[in-house]
Amino acid sequence: GEDVEQSLFLSVREGDSSVINCTYTDSSSTYLYWYKQEPGAGLQLLTYIFSNMDMKQDQRLTVLLNKKDKHLSLRIADTQTGDSAIYFCAEVLLPPSNTGKLIFGQGTTLQVKP
Amino acid sequence: KAGVTQTPRYLIKTRGQQVTLSCSPISGHRSVSWYQQTPGQGLQFLFEYFSETQRNKGNFPGRFSGRQFSNSRSEMNVSTLELGDSALYLCASSLVPGTPYGYTFGSGTRLTVV
């Protein structure tokens, strides 16, 4: 089945690291994405990881993928107040069902306190 | 280059009316997909178009329809509006679905049904 789950809320202090977790159920996923949504805005692609990778680092962002447990995490180092937003993980399925359908988690609201 | 453009940004309609939302994808992107975002249901896939053909459809009633034109611009239509159709409608375009390029989202159309 298709299901992606995330914790709903995370609060951190400015300068700390944030870790947002996500679990997915479809073992045939190809790419897993992290999107950020700020108030009143659309979704901004932050980073992605291919399902045959374990880790990907992109500046302050580190994505870890545990395929055995179907667990994905996004670590934001040195979290800033500008990182306050809702973060969505999403998976897309393998061809031939690869028709642009993203399955999203519920979103994690990240609150960064000064 | 220009991003994904959705018009209008805000819309207020009365129950029973119909509405048409527009999405212009990034130049060169032939895949356009639509999502509905509500606080209760999160982000739900509506449908995806590629080269004027609907390739995938989500679990929404027939009141929700869409189309894509030869220039890749897409419209979605909701007929006989219900209060529960109030949502943020997001459009995403992709060069090649299911790849690292991901999906670029527009800022959305906020539809309020009264």
mmCIF file of C-alpha atoms in Angstrom, chain B residues 4-85:
data_model
loop_
_atom_site.group_PDB
_atom_site.id
_atom_site.type_symbol
_atom_site.label_atom_id
_atom_site.label_comp_id
_atom_site.label_asym_id
_atom_site.label_seq_id
_atom_site.Cartn_x
_atom_site.Cartn_y
_atom_site.Cartn_z
ATOM 1 C CA VAL B 4 5.151 27.351 -12.136
ATOM 2 C CA THR B 5 2.407 29.955 -12.337
ATOM 3 C CA GLN B 6 -1.017 29.360 -10.882
ATOM 4 C CA THR B 7 -3.944 31.692 -11.327
ATOM 5 C CA PRO B 8 -5.841 33.031 -9.591
ATOM 6 C CA ARG B 9 -4.114 33.063 -6.183
ATOM 7 C CA TYR B 10 -7.352 33.418 -4.249
ATOM 8 C CA LEU B 11 -10.918 32.596 -5.113
ATOM 9 C CA ILE B 12 -14.196 32.730 -3.222
ATOM 10 C CA LYS B 13 -17.125 30.798 -4.643
ATOM 11 C CA THR B 14 -20.607 29.856 -3.501
ATOM 12 C CA ARG B 15 -21.808 26.287 -3.023
ATOM 13 C CA GLY B 16 -23.152 24.837 -6.238
ATOM 14 C CA GLN B 17 -21.018 27.000 -8.500
ATOM 15 C CA GLN B 18 -18.176 25.732 -10.618
ATOM 16 C CA VAL B 19 -14.593 26.931 -10.767
ATOM 17 C CA THR B 20 -11.645 26.671 -13.152
ATOM 18 C CA LEU B 21 -8.058 26.945 -11.966
ATOM 19 C CA SER B 22 -5.094 27.448 -14.260
ATOM 20 C CA CYS B 23 -1.498 26.262 -14.149
ATOM 21 C CA SER B 24 1.358 27.219 -16.451
ATOM 22 C CA PRO B 25 4.314 24.861 -16.036
ATOM 23 C CA ILE B 26 7.972 25.658 -16.360
ATOM 24 C CA SER B 27 8.937 25.992 -20.010
ATOM 25 C CA GLY B 28 9.805 22.579 -21.400
ATOM 26 C CA HIS B 29 8.022 20.617 -18.689
ATOM 27 C CA ARG B 30 5.374 18.363 -20.145
ATOM 28 C CA SER B 31 4.127 16.734 -16.940
ATOM 29 C CA VAL B 32 1.644 18.637 -14.822
ATOM 30 C CA SER B 33 0.041 17.233 -11.715
ATOM 31 C CA TRP B 34 -2.503 18.653 -9.307
ATOM 32 C CA TYR B 35 -2.843 18.269 -5.552
ATOM 33 C CA GLN B 36 -5.412 19.331 -3.012
ATOM 34 C CA GLN B 37 -4.143 20.439 0.396
ATOM 35 C CA THR B 38 -6.460 20.625 3.391
ATOM 36 C CA PRO B 39 -5.715 20.675 7.128
ATOM 37 C CA GLY B 40 -7.606 17.423 7.642
ATOM 38 C CA GLN B 41 -6.487 15.328 4.675
ATOM 39 C CA GLY B 42 -3.091 16.848 3.949
ATOM 40 C CA LEU B 43 -1.791 16.706 0.389
ATOM 41 C CA GLN B 44 -3.885 14.508 -1.869
ATOM 42 C CA PHE B 45 -3.106 13.703 -5.496
ATOM 43 C CA LEU B 46 -5.807 14.737 -7.944
ATOM 44 C CA PHE B 47 -4.457 13.872 -11.390
ATOM 45 C CA GLU B 48 -1.446 14.043 -13.657
ATOM 46 C CA TYR B 49 -1.204 15.023 -17.313
ATOM 47 C CA PHE B 50 1.574 14.372 -19.749
ATOM 48 C CA SER B 51 1.429 15.578 -23.344
ATOM 49 C CA GLU B 52 -2.299 16.339 -23.084
ATOM 50 C CA THR B 53 -3.140 12.852 -21.737
ATOM 51 C CA GLN B 54 -4.339 12.106 -18.246
ATOM 52 C CA ARG B 55 -2.082 9.319 -17.020
ATOM 53 C CA ASN B 56 -3.183 8.947 -13.446
ATOM 54 C CA LYS B 57 -6.111 10.017 -11.323
ATOM 55 C CA GLY B 58 -6.535 10.176 -7.586
ATOM 56 C CA ASN B 59 -9.531 9.162 -5.548
ATOM 57 C CA PHE B 60 -11.738 12.176 -6.086
ATOM 58 C CA PRO B 61 -15.326 12.386 -7.338
ATOM 59 C CA GLY B 62 -16.108 13.068 -10.962
ATOM 60 C CA ARG B 63 -16.835 16.707 -10.111
ATOM 61 C CA PHE B 64 -13.079 17.183 -10.298
ATOM 62 C CA SER B 65 -11.741 17.208 -13.830
ATOM 63 C CA GLY B 66 -8.803 18.583 -15.698
ATOM 64 C CA ARG B 67 -7.180 18.956 -19.035
ATOM 65 C CA GLN B 68 -3.885 19.904 -20.581
ATOM 66 C CA PHE B 69 -3.338 21.966 -23.682
ATOM 67 C CA SER B 70 -0.757 21.548 -26.415
ATOM 68 C CA ASN B 71 1.446 24.199 -24.780
ATOM 69 C CA SER B 72 1.420 22.088 -21.564
ATOM 70 C CA ARG B 73 -0.697 24.593 -19.664
ATOM 71 C CA SER B 74 -3.275 22.814 -17.558
ATOM 72 C CA GLU B 75 -6.626 23.642 -16.072
ATOM 73 C CA MET B 76 -8.633 21.910 -13.432
ATOM 74 C CA ASN B 77 -12.350 22.308 -12.996
ATOM 75 C CA VAL B 78 -14.549 21.611 -10.020
ATOM 76 C CA SER B 79 -18.274 21.576 -10.647
ATOM 77 C CA THR B 80 -21.109 21.817 -8.129
ATOM 78 C CA LEU B 81 -18.827 23.116 -5.406
ATOM 79 C CA GLU B 82 -19.225 21.869 -1.856
ATOM 80 C CA LEU B 83 -17.976 23.450 1.363
ATOM 81 C CA GLY B 84 -15.471 20.623 1.703
ATOM 82 C CA ASP B 85 -13.800 21.660 -1.548
#
